[in-house]
Amino acid sequence: MRLAIIASVETMLKKWKGQVGKEIEVFHEFKLLTSEVISRTAFGSSYLEGEKIFEMLNKLSIVLSRNLSNTGIPLFVKLQKPSDMLEAEELAKGIQDSVSKIVKTREDKVVKGEADNFGIDFLGLLINAYHDTDENNKLSLEDLVDECKTFYFAGQDTVNSLLAWMVLLLASHGDWQEKARREVMEIFGNQYPNSEGLSKLKIVSKLSNPFSTLYIPGI
């Protein structure tokens, strides 16, 4: 999983290197990055299907937020649903059908002996809960889909905003940018990041703390 995340970041950085001197909308770039990383984390080998699901989730959030500002006439809504409501229902059904399809594929592989488990990714854990014999721990398919939605929205919004905020602060404070760069080079050099090294990143850890970054000069 770590190598998959590194590969996603490298692809983004390679793209940036080809745009030296040009303005880059980092918030949008980080949104694409976090979407891909979350897809890989949640769906593992099924991440391409996961990306399609998350794309539908993103569209659904836009439609729902649009509906918050619309106050339709109750009787009219009952007689004829607005186009946004119809689109939201269609997206919700598409998400449910897509997740169900991935779940069914993994179940079939286990039944046929092509796989020993449902997967070690986030979805695999949810499918295990879906098949749990203990009714207190068992998830319904609707619960499983809702967990995927929560994982996506909470994960993307939080990480995306944090990354964009860190880049803004580092761009505004060149001295801390240099300190962070020097620390990373001292610990990793030209090697890929690893869990042991990440725990040693004191300056970067402070920068990634949303509370300390509010007052970066005094970190």
mmCIF file of N, CA and C in Angstrom, residues 162-181 207-208 213-214 216-217:
data_model
loop_
_atom_site.group_PDB
_atom_site.id
_atom_site.type_symbol
_atom_site.label_atom_id
_atom_site.label_comp_id
_atom_site.label_asym_id
_atom_site.label_seq_id
_atom_site.Cartn_x
_atom_site.Cartn_y
_atom_site.Cartn_z
ATOM 1 N N LEU A 162 -5.644 19.801 4.581
ATOM 2 C CA LEU A 162 -4.398 19.871 5.345
ATOM 3 C C LEU A 162 -3.195 20.039 4.422
ATOM 4 N N LEU A 163 -3.147 19.275 3.327
ATOM 5 C CA LEU A 163 -2.032 19.376 2.385
ATOM 6 C C LEU A 163 -1.961 20.766 1.759
ATOM 7 N N ALA A 164 -3.106 21.278 1.342
ATOM 8 C CA ALA A 164 -3.140 22.609 0.726
ATOM 9 C C ALA A 164 -2.702 23.680 1.725
ATOM 10 N N TRP A 165 -3.131 23.537 2.974
ATOM 11 C CA TRP A 165 -2.768 24.501 4.017
ATOM 12 C C TRP A 165 -1.272 24.449 4.306
ATOM 13 N N MET A 166 -0.706 23.240 4.354
ATOM 14 C CA MET A 166 0.735 23.091 4.605
ATOM 15 C C MET A 166 1.554 23.740 3.493
ATOM 16 N N VAL A 167 1.148 23.512 2.256
ATOM 17 C CA VAL A 167 1.874 24.083 1.121
ATOM 18 C C VAL A 167 1.809 25.605 1.159
ATOM 19 N N LEU A 168 0.656 26.143 1.513
ATOM 20 C CA LEU A 168 0.508 27.594 1.620
ATOM 21 C C LEU A 168 1.446 28.153 2.689
ATOM 22 N N LEU A 169 1.500 27.504 3.844
ATOM 23 C CA LEU A 169 2.358 27.964 4.934
ATOM 24 C C LEU A 169 3.836 27.863 4.561
ATOM 25 N N LEU A 170 4.220 26.759 3.932
ATOM 26 C CA LEU A 170 5.616 26.581 3.531
ATOM 27 C C LEU A 170 6.018 27.606 2.478
ATOM 28 N N ALA A 171 5.088 27.934 1.588
ATOM 29 C CA ALA A 171 5.372 28.941 0.565
ATOM 30 C C ALA A 171 5.515 30.323 1.189
ATOM 31 N N SER A 172 4.813 30.547 2.298
ATOM 32 C CA SER A 172 4.850 31.852 2.966
ATOM 33 C C SER A 172 6.035 31.989 3.915
ATOM 34 N N HIS A 173 6.593 30.857 4.340
ATOM 35 C CA HIS A 173 7.699 30.871 5.302
ATOM 36 C C HIS A 173 8.849 30.025 4.754
ATOM 37 N N GLY A 174 9.690 30.655 3.938
ATOM 38 C CA GLY A 174 10.791 29.957 3.290
ATOM 39 C C GLY A 174 11.765 29.310 4.252
ATOM 40 N N ASP A 175 11.959 29.901 5.449
ATOM 41 C CA ASP A 175 12.895 29.331 6.418
ATOM 42 C C ASP A 175 12.418 27.971 6.915
ATOM 43 N N TRP A 176 11.122 27.849 7.180
ATOM 44 C CA TRP A 176 10.585 26.568 7.617
ATOM 45 C C TRP A 176 10.538 25.562 6.466
ATOM 46 N N GLN A 177 10.365 26.059 5.260
ATOM 47 C CA GLN A 177 10.399 25.186 4.086
ATOM 48 C C GLN A 177 11.778 24.542 3.970
ATOM 49 N N GLU A 178 12.826 25.345 4.186
ATOM 50 C CA GLU A 178 14.196 24.843 4.105
ATOM 51 C C GLU A 178 14.489 23.860 5.234
ATOM 52 N N LYS A 179 14.005 24.164 6.439
ATOM 53 C CA LYS A 179 14.211 23.260 7.583
ATOM 54 C C LYS A 179 13.551 21.903 7.323
ATOM 55 N N ALA A 180 12.326 21.932 6.802
ATOM 56 C CA ALA A 180 11.597 20.693 6.526
ATOM 57 C C ALA A 180 12.294 19.884 5.435
ATOM 58 N N ARG A 181 12.764 20.569 4.386
ATOM 59 C CA ARG A 181 13.455 19.890 3.291
ATOM 60 C C ARG A 181 14.744 19.244 3.795
ATOM 61 N N LEU A 207 4.521 20.603 11.378
ATOM 62 C CA LEU A 207 3.870 21.334 10.290
ATOM 63 C C LEU A 207 2.538 20.701 9.904
ATOM 64 N N SER A 208 2.440 19.380 10.064
ATOM 65 C CA SER A 208 1.209 18.686 9.687
ATOM 66 C C SER A 208 0.163 18.720 10.793
ATOM 67 N N THR A 213 0.245 24.738 13.072
ATOM 68 C CA THR A 213 0.444 25.486 11.834
ATOM 69 C C THR A 213 -0.266 26.835 11.849
ATOM 70 N N LEU A 214 -1.150 27.038 12.824
ATOM 71 C CA LEU A 214 -1.814 28.337 12.918
ATOM 72 C C LEU A 214 -0.822 29.425 13.308
ATOM 73 N N ILE A 216 2.847 29.260 12.775
ATOM 74 C CA ILE A 216 4.066 28.627 12.294
ATOM 75 C C ILE A 216 5.360 29.322 12.718
ATOM 76 N N PRO A 217 5.461 30.655 12.785
ATOM 77 C CA PRO A 217 6.728 31.264 13.172
ATOM 78 C C PRO A 217 7.180 30.840 14.562
#
